Amino acid sequence: MRVLAATTLVTSIAFFAMVPFLTLYLSDVTDLSAAAIGAAVGSIALISALGSFFSGALADRVGAVTLLRTGLGLYAAVCVALSLSDAVYAVLPLIVCLGCALTLCTPSLKKLLSLAAPGEGSVIFRVRYISQSLGAVLGPLVGAGAYLIDRRALFLCAGALFGLCLLIVQLGNGSLGALEAEREPSAAAGRAWGPALKDRRLFLAVGAGISITLVFSQFESIFPLYLKNEHGTAAAAYFSGLFAFHALIGIVFQFPAQWLARRFPQAAQAAVGCMGFCGAFVLFGLSEGGLLMLAAGVTVWTLGEAILMPMPDQITHRIAPDALKGAYFGFAELRYAGFFAGPLIGGALLGIGPAAYFTTLAVLAFLALPFLASPSLSAPREAAS
C-alpha cells in the first residue's frame, strides 16, 4: 500500500504539473482556436477512454505491474520529446502519446489498488483521491513555476517526476508482484470482455463516469482560458493558486463526503455532489473574474468533486470479480470520453460567450444523477470508523 500510495502521489504531481497548462501552452505556441485547443488536450482522455478496456484486459493476462512500468516509461519519454520542440506537427502527436501512457497506467494501478483493498474496500478510492489531491496541490505550483521560467521546463519537470515514479515501482516490484500472485489466475481472464460487456451495472457506472468527467474536465481545461480572457498573462498565477486551494480543501472535504456516505443513500449523495458542481458554475459566471467569487465557486465545486469523483471507482471495485478487475476497470475508463467531450463542448461554448458557457454547464452538472440513483447501483452505507 505504501508503494501504491507513493506511486499515485508522484504520478499525480507530474500529471498536474503539466496537463492543466497544456491549454495555455498551445495558446502561446499555436494559432489554434479555443475549441481546437480543447480537442487537442481532450485527446489525452479520448485515447485513454478507447484503449483502457484493452489494456485492462491485457493486465489480467500479462500482469498489471508490467503494464504500469511500461506506461510510466512512455510518460517520461514523451515529456522529454515535448521539451525538445514546440512545432505543431511534433507537439500534437506527442500529446496523443500522453493518452497512450495514461491508457497503460490507469487500469493497472486501479487493479492493484482494488486487489490490495480489504472487504468492500471503497475507502481505498477515497485514499486514492486524497493522494491525487495532495499531488494536485503541488503539481500546479511546480508547473506554474516551470512555465514562468521557460515553457519547455514544464515538460522536463514532469518527465523527471514520471521517471522517479518508475523508480518507485521498480523498487517495490517484489511486493506488487506478490500482490498479483496472491490471486490465482483464472480461465475467466482469457474471456474478460464477455462477462464485463454483459454486466449492466458496469454500463451504468460508465454512464455516470462520463457524465461526471464531462463537467469536471472544465476546471482543468477551459476554466484557465476563461481566466486568461479576464486576467491575461496573470492567468497562470490565478489558476495555480485556485487549483492548489481546490486540491487542498478537497482533502478536507473527504470527511463530510464520508459522513454523507455513512448516513445517506448513494442517490442523495449524488444529488448533493451535482448541486455543488451546478453552484460553482453559477458563482463563476457571476464573478467577472473577481477572486472572492472565484474562491467561493471553487469551494462548492470541490465539495461536489469530493463526493462524485470516487463513486465510479467505488462501484467498479464493488461489482468486479478479482480475476477480471483489469477488464472491469479498463472498461470503466470509457468515462474518459467525458474528458474529451468536455473541453470540446466547453471550448465551443466559451467561444460563444461566458454566459452561454456557464449557464449550459450548470444544467449539465446534473447529468450523472439518473445513473447514480439507479437502484441496481445502490451501495451499502459505509460503517463508521
GROMACS .gro file of C-alpha atoms in nm:
model
  385
    1MET     CA    1   0.000   0.000   0.000
    2ARG     CA    2   0.290   0.237   0.066
    3VAL     CA    3   0.427   0.172  -0.282
    4LEU     CA    4   0.085   0.222  -0.440
    5ALA     CA    5   0.018   0.541  -0.242
    6ALA     CA    6   0.360   0.684  -0.335
    7THR     CA    7   0.305   0.589  -0.699
    8THR     CA    8  -0.034   0.762  -0.702
    9LEU     CA    9   0.107   1.072  -0.533
   10VAL     CA   10   0.411   1.119  -0.756
   11THR     CA   11   0.216   1.042  -1.074
   12SER     CA   12  -0.042   1.298  -0.968
   13ILE     CA   13   0.222   1.565  -0.908
   14ALA     CA   14   0.372   1.501  -1.252
   15PHE     CA   15   0.035   1.496  -1.428
   16PHE     CA   16  -0.095   1.814  -1.265
   17ALA     CA   17   0.237   1.991  -1.320
   18MET     CA   18   0.186   1.952  -1.694
   19VAL     CA   19  -0.165   1.880  -1.823
   20PRO     CA   20  -0.354   2.181  -1.675
   21PHE     CA   21  -0.104   2.411  -1.850
   22LEU     CA   22  -0.130   2.246  -2.191
   23THR     CA   23  -0.416   2.474  -2.297
   24LEU     CA   24  -0.207   2.782  -2.210
   25TYR     CA   25   0.098   2.629  -2.379
   26LEU     CA   26  -0.090   2.557  -2.703
   27SER     CA   27  -0.245   2.904  -2.690
   28ASP     CA   28   0.105   3.056  -2.670
   29VAL     CA   29   0.281   2.847  -2.938
   30THR     CA   30  -0.002   2.792  -3.189
   31ASP     CA   31  -0.284   2.985  -3.359
   32LEU     CA   32  -0.543   2.716  -3.283
   33SER     CA   33  -0.893   2.818  -3.174
   34ALA     CA   34  -1.018   2.755  -2.821
   35ALA     CA   35  -1.227   2.462  -2.945
   36ALA     CA   36  -0.928   2.311  -3.131
   37ILE     CA   37  -0.707   2.351  -2.825
   38GLY     CA   38  -0.976   2.185  -2.613
   39ALA     CA   39  -0.992   1.897  -2.860
   40ALA     CA   40  -0.612   1.855  -2.861
   41VAL     CA   41  -0.588   1.841  -2.483
   42GLY     CA   42  -0.904   1.631  -2.465
   43SER     CA   43  -0.745   1.374  -2.696
   44ILE     CA   44  -0.543   1.252  -2.397
   45ALA     CA   45  -0.866   1.143  -2.235
   46LEU     CA   46  -1.017   1.014  -2.560
   47ILE     CA   47  -0.723   0.780  -2.624
   48SER     CA   48  -0.746   0.655  -2.267
   49ALA     CA   49  -1.122   0.604  -2.296
   50LEU     CA   50  -1.087   0.398  -2.614
   51GLY     CA   51  -0.779   0.199  -2.516
   52SER     CA   52  -0.815   0.124  -2.147
   53PHE     CA   53  -1.055  -0.168  -2.189
   54PHE     CA   54  -0.792  -0.344  -2.399
   55SER     CA   55  -0.505  -0.255  -2.167
   56GLY     CA   56  -0.712  -0.356  -1.863
   57ALA     CA   57  -0.787  -0.697  -2.013
   58LEU     CA   58  -0.418  -0.725  -2.102
   59ALA     CA   59  -0.330  -0.650  -1.739
   60ASP     CA   60  -0.539  -0.952  -1.637
   61ARG     CA   61  -0.328  -1.167  -1.871
   62VAL     CA   62   0.031  -1.037  -1.852
   63GLY     CA   63   0.027  -0.850  -1.520
   64ALA     CA   64  -0.067  -0.503  -1.403
   65VAL     CA   65   0.284  -0.427  -1.277
   66THR     CA   66   0.436  -0.483  -1.621
   67LEU     CA   67   0.189  -0.251  -1.790
   68LEU     CA   68   0.228   0.012  -1.518
   69ARG     CA   69   0.605   0.024  -1.569
   70THR     CA   70   0.561   0.049  -1.946
   71GLY     CA   71   0.317   0.339  -1.914
   72LEU     CA   72   0.539   0.535  -1.676
   73GLY     CA   73   0.836   0.488  -1.908
   74LEU     CA   74   0.630   0.617  -2.201
   75TYR     CA   75   0.520   0.921  -1.998
   76ALA     CA   76   0.883   1.011  -1.925
   77ALA     CA   77   0.994   0.965  -2.287
   78VAL     CA   78   0.709   1.180  -2.424
   79CYS     CA   79   0.783   1.459  -2.176
   80VAL     CA   80   1.146   1.469  -2.288
   81ALA     CA   81   1.035   1.480  -2.653
   82LEU     CA   82   0.793   1.768  -2.581
   83SER     CA   83   1.076   1.967  -2.426
   84LEU     CA   84   1.276   1.945  -2.749
   85SER     CA   85   1.028   2.103  -2.993
   86ASP     CA   86   0.727   2.337  -2.992
   87ALA     CA   87   0.639   2.282  -3.359
   88VAL     CA   88   0.271   2.197  -3.406
   89TYR     CA   89   0.346   1.890  -3.617
   90ALA     CA   90   0.552   1.747  -3.327
   91VAL     CA   91   0.352   1.869  -3.028
   92LEU     CA   92   0.008   1.742  -3.131
   93PRO     CA   93   0.114   1.376  -3.192
   94LEU     CA   94   0.310   1.378  -2.867
   95ILE     CA   95   0.004   1.498  -2.676
   96VAL     CA   96  -0.180   1.198  -2.822
   97CYS     CA   97   0.103   0.976  -2.690
   98LEU     CA   98   0.031   1.109  -2.340
   99GLY     CA   99  -0.311   0.947  -2.379
  100CYS     CA  100  -0.142   0.616  -2.465
  101ALA     CA  101   0.063   0.635  -2.145
  102LEU     CA  102  -0.249   0.712  -1.943
  103THR     CA  103  -0.416   0.411  -2.107
  104LEU     CA  104  -0.146   0.177  -1.982
  105CYS     CA  105  -0.115   0.320  -1.630
  106THR     CA  106  -0.466   0.383  -1.504
  107PRO     CA  107  -0.639   0.041  -1.524
  108SER     CA  108  -0.324  -0.132  -1.400
  109LEU     CA  109  -0.287   0.094  -1.097
  110LYS     CA  110  -0.657   0.070  -1.013
  111LYS     CA  111  -0.647  -0.309  -1.037
  112LEU     CA  112  -0.357  -0.321  -0.792
  113LEU     CA  113  -0.537  -0.086  -0.553
  114SER     CA  114  -0.853  -0.294  -0.570
  115LEU     CA  115  -0.661  -0.617  -0.507
  116ALA     CA  116  -0.497  -0.459  -0.203
  117ALA     CA  117  -0.826  -0.329  -0.064
  118PRO     CA  118  -0.984  -0.525   0.223
  119GLY     CA  119  -1.353  -0.620   0.223
  120GLU     CA  120  -1.579  -0.372   0.044
  121GLY     CA  121  -1.271  -0.153   0.023
  122SER     CA  122  -1.443   0.155  -0.117
  123VAL     CA  123  -1.240   0.368   0.124
  124ILE     CA  124  -0.926   0.284  -0.074
  125PHE     CA  125  -1.051   0.501  -0.357
  126ARG     CA  126  -1.106   0.789  -0.119
  127VAL     CA  127  -0.742   0.739  -0.016
  128ARG     CA  128  -0.651   0.745  -0.386
  129TYR     CA  129  -0.846   1.069  -0.425
  130ILE     CA  130  -0.662   1.221  -0.128
  131SER     CA  131  -0.325   1.119  -0.277
  132GLN     CA  132  -0.426   1.274  -0.607
  133SER     CA  133  -0.537   1.589  -0.427
  134LEU     CA  134  -0.202   1.618  -0.249
  135GLY     CA  135  -0.036   1.582  -0.586
  136ALA     CA  136  -0.271   1.842  -0.729
  137VAL     CA  137  -0.166   2.088  -0.456
  138LEU     CA  138   0.200   2.058  -0.551
  139GLY     CA  139   0.171   1.986  -0.923
  140PRO     CA  140   0.027   2.320  -1.042
  141LEU     CA  141   0.276   2.509  -0.825
  142VAL     CA  142   0.562   2.317  -0.986
  143GLY     CA  143   0.408   2.366  -1.330
  144ALA     CA  144   0.344   2.738  -1.286
  145GLY     CA  145   0.698   2.797  -1.164
  146ALA     CA  146   0.845   2.600  -1.451
  147TYR     CA  147   0.619   2.769  -1.706
  148LEU     CA  148   0.718   3.116  -1.590
  149ILE     CA  149   1.088   3.025  -1.620
  150ASP     CA  150   1.063   2.852  -1.958
  151ARG     CA  151   0.776   2.675  -2.129
  152ARG     CA  152   0.988   2.368  -2.203
  153ALA     CA  153   1.089   2.340  -1.837
  154LEU     CA  154   0.727   2.237  -1.778
  155PHE     CA  155   0.790   1.909  -1.960
  156LEU     CA  156   1.134   1.848  -1.814
  157CYS     CA  157   0.995   1.870  -1.459
  158ALA     CA  158   0.707   1.637  -1.542
  159GLY     CA  159   0.941   1.389  -1.714
  160ALA     CA  160   1.172   1.380  -1.412
  161LEU     CA  161   0.878   1.309  -1.182
  162PHE     CA  162   0.748   1.027  -1.402
  163GLY     CA  163   1.100   0.884  -1.402
  164LEU     CA  164   1.101   0.897  -1.022
  165CYS     CA  165   0.768   0.716  -1.017
  166LEU     CA  166   0.907   0.444  -1.241
  167LEU     CA  167   1.192   0.400  -0.994
  168ILE     CA  168   0.945   0.367  -0.704
  169VAL     CA  169   0.753   0.095  -0.887
  170GLN     CA  170   1.076  -0.085  -0.975
  171LEU     CA  171   1.194  -0.079  -0.613
  172GLY     CA  172   0.856  -0.211  -0.499
  173ASN     CA  173   0.836  -0.472  -0.772
  174GLY     CA  174   0.857  -0.761  -0.526
  175SER     CA  175   0.564  -0.656  -0.310
  176LEU     CA  176   0.349  -0.556  -0.608
  177GLY     CA  177   0.424  -0.883  -0.786
  178ALA     CA  178   0.331  -1.076  -0.473
  179LEU     CA  179   0.000  -0.887  -0.459
  180GLU     CA  180  -0.095  -1.018  -0.804
  181ALA     CA  181   0.041  -1.365  -0.727
  182GLU     CA  182  -0.194  -1.394  -0.427
  183ARG     CA  183  -0.485  -1.415  -0.670
  184GLU     CA  184  -0.478  -1.746  -0.850
  185PRO     CA  185  -0.507  -1.694  -1.228
  186SER     CA  186  -0.849  -1.779  -1.363
  187ALA     CA  187  -0.952  -1.908  -1.702
  188ALA     CA  188  -1.206  -1.627  -1.700
  189ALA     CA  189  -0.923  -1.377  -1.752
  190GLY     CA  190  -0.893  -1.501  -2.108
  191ARG     CA  191  -1.262  -1.423  -2.164
  192ALA     CA  192  -1.270  -1.098  -1.971
  193TRP     CA  193  -1.458  -0.893  -2.227
  194GLY     CA  194  -1.762  -1.122  -2.233
  195PRO     CA  195  -1.860  -1.102  -1.863
  196ALA     CA  196  -1.780  -0.731  -1.846
  197LEU     CA  197  -1.988  -0.644  -2.151
  198LYS     CA  198  -2.285  -0.841  -2.012
  199ASP     CA  199  -2.283  -0.661  -1.677
  200ARG     CA  200  -2.549  -0.386  -1.691
  201ARG     CA  201  -2.418  -0.235  -1.371
  202LEU     CA  202  -2.085  -0.165  -1.538
  203PHE     CA  203  -2.258   0.028  -1.817
  204LEU     CA  204  -2.441   0.239  -1.559
  205ALA     CA  205  -2.110   0.310  -1.383
  206VAL     CA  206  -1.957   0.415  -1.716
  207GLY     CA  207  -2.253   0.643  -1.792
  208ALA     CA  208  -2.212   0.807  -1.452
  209GLY     CA  209  -1.838   0.843  -1.505
  210ILE     CA  210  -1.875   1.008  -1.847
  211SER     CA  211  -2.133   1.250  -1.711
  212ILE     CA  212  -1.912   1.344  -1.416
  213THR     CA  213  -1.592   1.386  -1.616
  214LEU     CA  214  -1.760   1.591  -1.890
  215VAL     CA  215  -1.835   1.851  -1.623
  216PHE     CA  216  -1.522   1.802  -1.412
  217SER     CA  217  -1.291   1.844  -1.714
  218GLN     CA  218  -1.391   2.209  -1.745
  219PHE     CA  219  -1.184   2.306  -1.442
  220GLU     CA  220  -0.861   2.169  -1.587
  221SER     CA  221  -0.908   2.274  -1.949
  222ILE     CA  222  -1.149   2.557  -2.034
  223PHE     CA  223  -1.158   2.737  -1.699
  224PRO     CA  224  -0.791   2.850  -1.746
  225LEU     CA  225  -0.892   3.000  -2.084
  226TYR     CA  226  -1.172   3.192  -1.912
  227LEU     CA  227  -0.918   3.322  -1.661
  228LYS     CA  228  -0.689   3.422  -1.948
  229ASN     CA  229  -0.971   3.627  -2.101
  230GLU     CA  230  -1.023   3.801  -1.768
  231HIS     CA  231  -0.663   3.836  -1.641
  232GLY     CA  232  -0.431   3.800  -1.941
  233THR     CA  233  -0.076   3.698  -1.853
  234ALA     CA  234  -0.168   3.662  -1.485
  235ALA     CA  235  -0.396   3.369  -1.568
  236ALA     CA  236  -0.131   3.106  -1.486
  237ALA     CA  237  -0.078   3.252  -1.139
  238TYR     CA  238  -0.453   3.279  -1.074
  239PHE     CA  239  -0.517   2.925  -1.191
  240SER     CA  240  -0.231   2.766  -0.999
  241GLY     CA  241  -0.344   2.936  -0.679
  242LEU     CA  242  -0.708   2.842  -0.724
  243PHE     CA  243  -0.618   2.487  -0.824
  244ALA     CA  244  -0.394   2.442  -0.519
  245PHE     CA  245  -0.672   2.579  -0.297
  246HIS     CA  246  -0.918   2.340  -0.459
  247ALA     CA  247  -0.688   2.041  -0.413
  248LEU     CA  248  -0.613   2.126  -0.051
  249ILE     CA  249  -0.975   2.163   0.058
  250GLY     CA  250  -1.053   1.850  -0.147
  251ILE     CA  251  -0.867   1.654   0.120
  252VAL     CA  252  -1.067   1.818   0.399
  253PHE     CA  253  -1.395   1.762   0.218
  254GLN     CA  254  -1.340   1.385   0.219
  255PHE     CA  255  -1.455   1.391   0.581
  256PRO     CA  256  -1.802   1.535   0.507
  257ALA     CA  257  -1.818   1.310   0.199
  258GLN     CA  258  -1.756   1.005   0.417
  259TRP     CA  259  -2.008   1.134   0.672
  260LEU     CA  260  -2.268   1.154   0.395
  261ALA     CA  261  -2.175   0.802   0.279
  262ARG     CA  262  -2.242   0.663   0.628
  263ARG     CA  263  -2.581   0.828   0.671
  264PHE     CA  264  -2.745   0.872   0.330
  265PRO     CA  265  -2.812   0.652   0.027
  266GLN     CA  266  -2.599   0.690  -0.284
  267ALA     CA  267  -2.872   0.881  -0.471
  268ALA     CA  268  -2.883   1.151  -0.202
  269GLN     CA  269  -2.505   1.182  -0.200
  270ALA     CA  270  -2.504   1.217  -0.579
  271ALA     CA  271  -2.767   1.490  -0.565
  272VAL     CA  272  -2.554   1.694  -0.324
  273GLY     CA  273  -2.249   1.647  -0.545
  274CYS     CA  274  -2.433   1.761  -0.858
  275MET     CA  275  -2.563   2.067  -0.676
  276GLY     CA  276  -2.204   2.151  -0.583
  277PHE     CA  277  -2.095   2.149  -0.949
  278CYS     CA  278  -2.400   2.350  -1.053
  279GLY     CA  279  -2.349   2.611  -0.781
  280ALA     CA  280  -1.986   2.651  -0.883
  281PHE     CA  281  -2.076   2.737  -1.244
  282VAL     CA  282  -2.332   2.991  -1.121
  283LEU     CA  283  -2.071   3.158  -0.900
  284PHE     CA  284  -1.803   3.151  -1.172
  285GLY     CA  285  -2.046   3.311  -1.415
  286LEU     CA  286  -2.127   3.590  -1.170
  287SER     CA  287  -1.766   3.650  -1.067
  288GLU     CA  288  -1.645   3.863  -1.361
  289GLY     CA  289  -1.301   3.730  -1.267
  290GLY     CA  290  -1.322   3.853  -0.906
  291LEU     CA  291  -1.107   3.645  -0.674
  292LEU     CA  292  -1.357   3.621  -0.386
  293MET     CA  293  -1.637   3.482  -0.605
  294LEU     CA  294  -1.394   3.252  -0.785
  295ALA     CA  295  -1.278   3.113  -0.450
  296ALA     CA  296  -1.639   3.063  -0.338
  297GLY     CA  297  -1.709   2.878  -0.664
  298VAL     CA  298  -1.403   2.659  -0.617
  299THR     CA  299  -1.521   2.573  -0.265
  300VAL     CA  300  -1.863   2.439  -0.367
  301TRP     CA  301  -1.707   2.279  -0.677
  302THR     CA  302  -1.467   2.086  -0.457
  303LEU     CA  303  -1.746   1.959  -0.233
  304GLY     CA  304  -1.921   1.822  -0.541
  305GLU     CA  305  -1.599   1.670  -0.669
  306ALA     CA  306  -1.514   1.507  -0.334
  307ILE     CA  307  -1.850   1.329  -0.338
  308LEU     CA  308  -1.879   1.237  -0.706
  309MET     CA  309  -1.532   1.162  -0.838
  310PRO     CA  310  -1.459   0.847  -0.629
  311MET     CA  311  -1.805   0.699  -0.694
  312PRO     CA  312  -1.748   0.524  -1.031
  313ASP     CA  313  -1.432   0.356  -0.898
  314GLN     CA  314  -1.607   0.252  -0.578
  315ILE     CA  315  -1.889   0.099  -0.780
  316THR     CA  316  -1.649  -0.082  -1.014
  317HIS     CA  317  -1.448  -0.219  -0.720
  318ARG     CA  318  -1.767  -0.350  -0.565
  319ILE     CA  319  -1.900  -0.529  -0.873
  320ALA     CA  320  -1.577  -0.660  -1.034
  321PRO     CA  321  -1.457  -1.021  -0.973
  322ASP     CA  322  -1.090  -1.038  -0.869
  323ALA     CA  323  -0.984  -1.227  -1.183
  324LEU     CA  324  -1.147  -0.965  -1.408
  325LYS     CA  325  -1.065  -0.643  -1.225
  326GLY     CA  326  -0.833  -0.525  -1.501
  327ALA     CA  327  -1.104  -0.563  -1.766
  328TYR     CA  328  -1.371  -0.403  -1.547
  329PHE     CA  329  -1.157  -0.106  -1.450
  330GLY     CA  330  -1.034  -0.078  -1.808
  331PHE     CA  331  -1.388  -0.065  -1.944
  332ALA     CA  332  -1.483   0.184  -1.673
  333GLU     CA  333  -1.215   0.415  -1.814
  334LEU     CA  334  -1.454   0.486  -2.100
  335ARG     CA  335  -1.559   0.765  -1.867
  336TYR     CA  336  -1.255   0.950  -2.004
  337ALA     CA  337  -1.467   1.017  -2.309
  338GLY     CA  338  -1.609   1.292  -2.089
  339PHE     CA  339  -1.262   1.444  -2.059
  340PHE     CA  340  -1.256   1.463  -2.442
  341ALA     CA  341  -1.612   1.583  -2.498
  342GLY     CA  342  -1.596   1.827  -2.207
  343PRO     CA  343  -1.315   2.052  -2.336
  344LEU     CA  344  -1.457   2.034  -2.690
  345ILE     CA  345  -1.806   2.139  -2.579
  346GLY     CA  346  -1.672   2.387  -2.326
  347GLY     CA  347  -1.434   2.549  -2.575
  348ALA     CA  348  -1.715   2.593  -2.827
  349LEU     CA  349  -1.948   2.741  -2.562
  350LEU     CA  350  -1.680   2.978  -2.432
  351GLY     CA  351  -1.630   3.092  -2.793
  352ILE     CA  352  -1.997   3.199  -2.792
  353GLY     CA  353  -1.956   3.379  -2.461
  354PRO     CA  354  -1.911   3.327  -2.086
  355ALA     CA  355  -2.287   3.347  -2.019
  356ALA     CA  356  -2.365   3.062  -2.261
  357TYR     CA  357  -2.077   2.858  -2.120
  358PHE     CA  358  -2.162   2.884  -1.751
  359THR     CA  359  -2.540   2.852  -1.798
  360THR     CA  360  -2.514   2.537  -2.008
  361LEU     CA  361  -2.261   2.371  -1.777
  362ALA     CA  362  -2.475   2.450  -1.471
  363VAL     CA  363  -2.751   2.241  -1.632
  364LEU     CA  364  -2.516   1.963  -1.745
  365ALA     CA  365  -2.393   1.932  -1.385
  366PHE     CA  366  -2.694   1.704  -1.315
  367LEU     CA  367  -2.625   1.455  -1.597
  368ALA     CA  368  -2.479   1.192  -1.363
  369LEU     CA  369  -2.773   1.186  -1.120
  370PRO     CA  370  -3.000   0.939  -1.307
  371PHE     CA  371  -2.715   0.687  -1.335
  372LEU     CA  372  -2.600   0.709  -0.974
  373ALA     CA  373  -2.958   0.700  -0.844
  374SER     CA  374  -3.026   0.367  -1.021
  375PRO     CA  375  -3.136   0.101  -0.767
  376SER     CA  376  -2.902  -0.158  -0.925
  377LEU     CA  377  -2.602   0.055  -0.824
  378SER     CA  378  -2.715   0.107  -0.467
  379ALA     CA  379  -2.432   0.061  -0.221
  380PRO     CA  380  -2.438  -0.037   0.146
  381ARG     CA  381  -2.375   0.262   0.368
  382GLU     CA  382  -2.022   0.279   0.500
  383ALA     CA  383  -1.972   0.183   0.860
  384ALA     CA  384  -1.849   0.449   1.098
  385SER     CA  385  -1.478   0.428   1.164
   0.00000   0.00000   0.00000
